Amino acid sequence: MKKIAIIGGGISGLYFANILNSEKKFEYKIFEKKNNYNFQEGYGIQLSVNSIKLLNNIGFKNLPTSEVSFPSKVNFIQANNSKKICDIDLTQFNDQLNQYTTLKRSTLLKFLFQNIPQEKIKFNSNIIKIENENGIRIILKDNTREEFDYLVIADGIFSKTKLFIFDEKINPKYNLNVALRGKLTGNYGGDISIYMGSNSHYVIYPINQNNEYNFVAIIKKKLSSEELKNYDLFKSDEFLGSLRSSLQKTSQVSFENLSELKSFPVYVSSNFPNLNKKNVYLSGDALFTFPPSFAQGASQSIETANDILKSILNNSNEYYQKRIENISSVNNKSKFNHFSFHLSNPISVFIRNNILKFLSKNKTFLENYLGKIYRT
Ligand SMILES: Cc1cc2nc3c(=O)[nH]c(=O)nc-3n(C[C@H](O)[C@H](O)[C@H](O)COP(=O)(O)OP(=O)(O)OC[C@H]3O[C@@H](n4cnc5c(N)ncnc54)[C@H](O)[C@@H]3O)c2cc1C
């Protein structure tokens, strides 16, 4: 039986473990740094049909419908005057079984975690070295070492373990934006709304059927390297307050009702590492971290994990290599979304709004821009 080590029990690592559960030729172990999961956390996540299809294969459709939401539209709104510009119908990418879904990130993690046998996940893992000559050896701080045939590195954006394997420094870079996340309660409808402002945008969507909504704003902000290292800054009431007040107010959203506010700097990848290590795969944000303006990070993480298993089963890296091409395309689209959501010059805004009105109803464009990603 071949042994697979999965480093990181986040969305990508746990999904990979779930699909391995039905592969009798493999056994696996997850090494997770945290000592447990916080299944109470209230922030949201959007999942497009490309990942929903894969999740439904492992039973996601059996989640109680009260814990998920199925938005049918994305509304584009100009934040400074609260005017809706247009919307995109998301249902055109759905099929009978698979629908665009929003939910709490913790609901997704809980679902993915429930099928992992206790002995297959090692919490509080502190990996100090990985050797990959003649097999793969993981060495932990307590001096235990274990041998594996395959290694899947899924320890997120600041992956430390990939530095044990890959020589180049491929650290993600601060993309000059800060994310502000929070929870809203009330009635903001069943759809996703994107409010586009000057040098910022924010998104609101339901995370269940109980009138709970995710709020996430992406705000342009130059920060010094000292400020970026200062974790207390991002938690301070003063900083959170200043981010909140920098957003353009609308009559539809009351920022005073925001709770569980958190901020963090947005880091993104600029390059892929040289992926030529035998039997070693990177997945999720450890492979590539996108700007969050296409809501594709988790969906791509799930797809990559799926392609890694196909590559292992077929003893060929074809699927994995192809995924990398897709990731580059999603990255370009994420950057373009970000640019157009943040325009500030009134003439550019006017032109953007008119183009958006046209494109949002243009089937050929939508098929190329979204369909190619959502229907992979
Ligand atoms: C503001 C914002 C909004 C977003 N919204 C969306 C969205 O709506 N839809 C979407 O699809 N994506 C979204 N994303 C992206 C998405 O969250 C990520 O792409 C996704 O979580 C990546 O999954 P992952 O498994 O690679 O990493 P993670 O989910 O970060 O998991 C990594 C895991 O590895 C563990 N770990 C870390 N270091 C070690 C170590 N040394 N040893 C062992 N374990 C370790 C961590 O504890 C964690 O459990 C958003 C991102 C941001 C920043």
PDB file of C-alpha atoms and ligand atoms in Angstrom, residues 7-13 31-34 45-46 105 154-156 160 179 181 205 216 218 264 283-285 292 295-299 301, ligand 1:
ATOM      1  CA  ILE A   7       0.627  18.716   5.010  1.00  0.00           C
ATOM      2  CA  GLY A   8      -2.129  21.104   6.079  1.00  0.00           C
ATOM      3  CA  GLY A   9      -5.708  20.208   6.943  1.00  0.00           C
ATOM      4  CA  GLY A  10      -7.400  23.211   5.307  1.00  0.00           C
ATOM      5  CA  ILE A  11      -9.903  23.121   2.466  1.00  0.00           C
ATOM      6  CA  SER A  12      -7.489  21.600  -0.027  1.00  0.00           C
ATOM      7  CA  GLY A  13      -5.823  19.053   2.286  1.00  0.00           C
ATOM      8  CA  PHE A  31      -0.184  16.842   9.426  1.00  0.00           C
ATOM      9  CA  GLU A  32      -2.014  19.916  10.748  1.00  0.00           C
ATOM     10  CA  LYS A  33      -0.282  22.718  12.639  1.00  0.00           C
ATOM     11  CA  LYS A  34      -3.330  23.868  14.624  1.00  0.00           C
ATOM     12  CA  ILE A  45     -17.053  31.397   1.352  1.00  0.00           C
ATOM     13  CA  GLN A  46     -18.448  31.272  -2.171  1.00  0.00           C
ATOM     14  CA  ARG A 105     -16.212  28.484   5.759  1.00  0.00           C
ATOM     15  CA  ALA A 154      -1.386  22.073   1.265  1.00  0.00           C
ATOM     16  CA  ASP A 155      -0.322  24.294   4.152  1.00  0.00           C
ATOM     17  CA  GLY A 156      -1.742  27.501   2.756  1.00  0.00           C
ATOM     18  CA  LYS A 160       6.728  26.796   5.256  1.00  0.00           C
ATOM     19  CA  ALA A 179      -9.192  42.763   3.530  1.00  0.00           C
ATOM     20  CA  ARG A 181     -14.146  40.837   7.003  1.00  0.00           C
ATOM     21  CA  TYR A 205     -23.700  37.433   0.442  1.00  0.00           C
ATOM     22  CA  VAL A 216     -15.747  41.346   2.889  1.00  0.00           C
ATOM     23  CA  ILE A 218     -10.890  44.886  -0.191  1.00  0.00           C
ATOM     24  CA  PHE A 264      -5.562  41.257   7.265  1.00  0.00           C
ATOM     25  CA  SER A 283      -2.122  22.220  -3.671  1.00  0.00           C
ATOM     26  CA  GLY A 284      -4.343  25.194  -2.889  1.00  0.00           C
ATOM     27  CA  ASP A 285      -2.820  28.464  -1.749  1.00  0.00           C
ATOM     28  CA  PRO A 292      -9.655  37.484  -3.806  1.00  0.00           C
ATOM     29  CA  ALA A 295     -13.809  34.141  -5.246  1.00  0.00           C
ATOM     30  CA  GLN A 296     -12.005  31.186  -6.801  1.00  0.00           C
ATOM     31  CA  GLY A 297      -9.271  30.315  -4.278  1.00  0.00           C
ATOM     32  CA  ALA A 298     -11.143  27.528  -2.518  1.00  0.00           C
ATOM     33  CA  SER A 299     -12.760  26.221  -5.684  1.00  0.00           C
ATOM     34  CA  SER A 301      -7.868  24.385  -4.337  1.00  0.00           C
TER      35      SER A 301
HETATM   36  C1  LIG B   1     -10.539  37.953   1.855  1.00  0.00           C
HETATM   37  C2  LIG B   1     -10.586  36.618   1.196  1.00  0.00           C
HETATM   38  C3  LIG B   1     -11.797  36.131   0.750  1.00  0.00           C
HETATM   39  C4  LIG B   1     -11.857  34.896   0.081  1.00  0.00           C
HETATM   40  N1  LIG B   1     -13.047  34.453  -0.362  1.00  0.00           N
HETATM   41  C5  LIG B   1     -13.085  33.305  -1.087  1.00  0.00           C
HETATM   42  C6  LIG B   1     -14.330  32.857  -1.646  1.00  0.00           C
HETATM   43  O1  LIG B   1     -15.385  33.462  -1.454  1.00  0.00           O
HETATM   44  N2  LIG B   1     -14.311  31.724  -2.409  1.00  0.00           N
HETATM   45  C7  LIG B   1     -13.171  31.024  -2.634  1.00  0.00           C
HETATM   46  O2  LIG B   1     -13.202  30.020  -3.369  1.00  0.00           O
HETATM   47  N3  LIG B   1     -11.992  31.397  -2.080  1.00  0.00           N
HETATM   48  C8  LIG B   1     -11.919  32.512  -1.321  1.00  0.00           C
HETATM   49  N4  LIG B   1     -10.747  32.912  -0.778  1.00  0.00           N
HETATM   50  C9  LIG B   1      -9.558  32.053  -0.943  1.00  0.00           C
HETATM   51  C10 LIG B   1      -9.615  30.799  -0.085  1.00  0.00           C
HETATM   52  O3  LIG B   1      -9.897  31.120   1.245  1.00  0.00           O
HETATM   53  C11 LIG B   1      -8.291  30.040  -0.145  1.00  0.00           C
HETATM   54  O4  LIG B   1      -7.871  29.950  -1.474  1.00  0.00           O
HETATM   55  C12 LIG B   1      -8.424  28.627   0.435  1.00  0.00           C
HETATM   56  O5  LIG B   1      -8.750  28.674   1.797  1.00  0.00           O
HETATM   57  C13 LIG B   1      -7.125  27.861   0.255  1.00  0.00           C
HETATM   58  O6  LIG B   1      -7.222  26.603   0.858  1.00  0.00           O
HETATM   59  P1  LIG B   1      -5.914  25.832   1.333  1.00  0.00           P
HETATM   60  O7  LIG B   1      -6.351  24.500   1.797  1.00  0.00           O
HETATM   61  O8  LIG B   1      -4.876  25.931   0.294  1.00  0.00           O
HETATM   62  O9  LIG B   1      -5.358  26.705   2.529  1.00  0.00           O
HETATM   63  P2  LIG B   1      -6.001  26.939   3.962  1.00  0.00           P
HETATM   64  O10 LIG B   1      -7.479  26.790   3.906  1.00  0.00           O
HETATM   65  O11 LIG B   1      -5.404  28.224   4.424  1.00  0.00           O
HETATM   66  O12 LIG B   1      -5.425  25.751   4.843  1.00  0.00           O
HETATM   67  C14 LIG B   1      -4.066  25.600   5.162  1.00  0.00           C
HETATM   68  C15 LIG B   1      -3.975  24.700   6.387  1.00  0.00           C
HETATM   69  O13 LIG B   1      -2.595  24.377   6.626  1.00  0.00           O
HETATM   70  C16 LIG B   1      -2.308  24.516   8.009  1.00  0.00           C
HETATM   71  N5  LIG B   1      -0.869  24.808   8.128  1.00  0.00           N
HETATM   72  C17 LIG B   1      -0.227  25.983   7.926  1.00  0.00           C
HETATM   73  N6  LIG B   1       1.111  25.820   8.094  1.00  0.00           N
HETATM   74  C18 LIG B   1       1.315  24.523   8.429  1.00  0.00           C
HETATM   75  C19 LIG B   1       2.467  23.750   8.720  1.00  0.00           C
HETATM   76  N7  LIG B   1       3.686  24.301   8.699  1.00  0.00           N
HETATM   77  N8  LIG B   1       2.316  22.441   9.023  1.00  0.00           N
HETATM   78  C20 LIG B   1       1.078  21.867   9.031  1.00  0.00           C
HETATM   79  N9  LIG B   1      -0.054  22.552   8.760  1.00  0.00           N
HETATM   80  C21 LIG B   1       0.054  23.867   8.451  1.00  0.00           C
HETATM   81  C22 LIG B   1      -3.208  25.654   8.453  1.00  0.00           C
HETATM   82  O14 LIG B   1      -3.397  25.620   9.869  1.00  0.00           O
HETATM   83  C23 LIG B   1      -4.487  25.357   7.662  1.00  0.00           C
HETATM   84  O15 LIG B   1      -5.334  24.466   8.347  1.00  0.00           O
HETATM   85  C24 LIG B   1     -10.661  34.128  -0.100  1.00  0.00           C
HETATM   86  C25 LIG B   1      -9.439  34.600   0.387  1.00  0.00           C
HETATM   87  C26 LIG B   1      -9.398  35.848   1.003  1.00  0.00           C
HETATM   88  C27 LIG B   1      -8.048  36.359   1.485  1.00  0.00           C
END
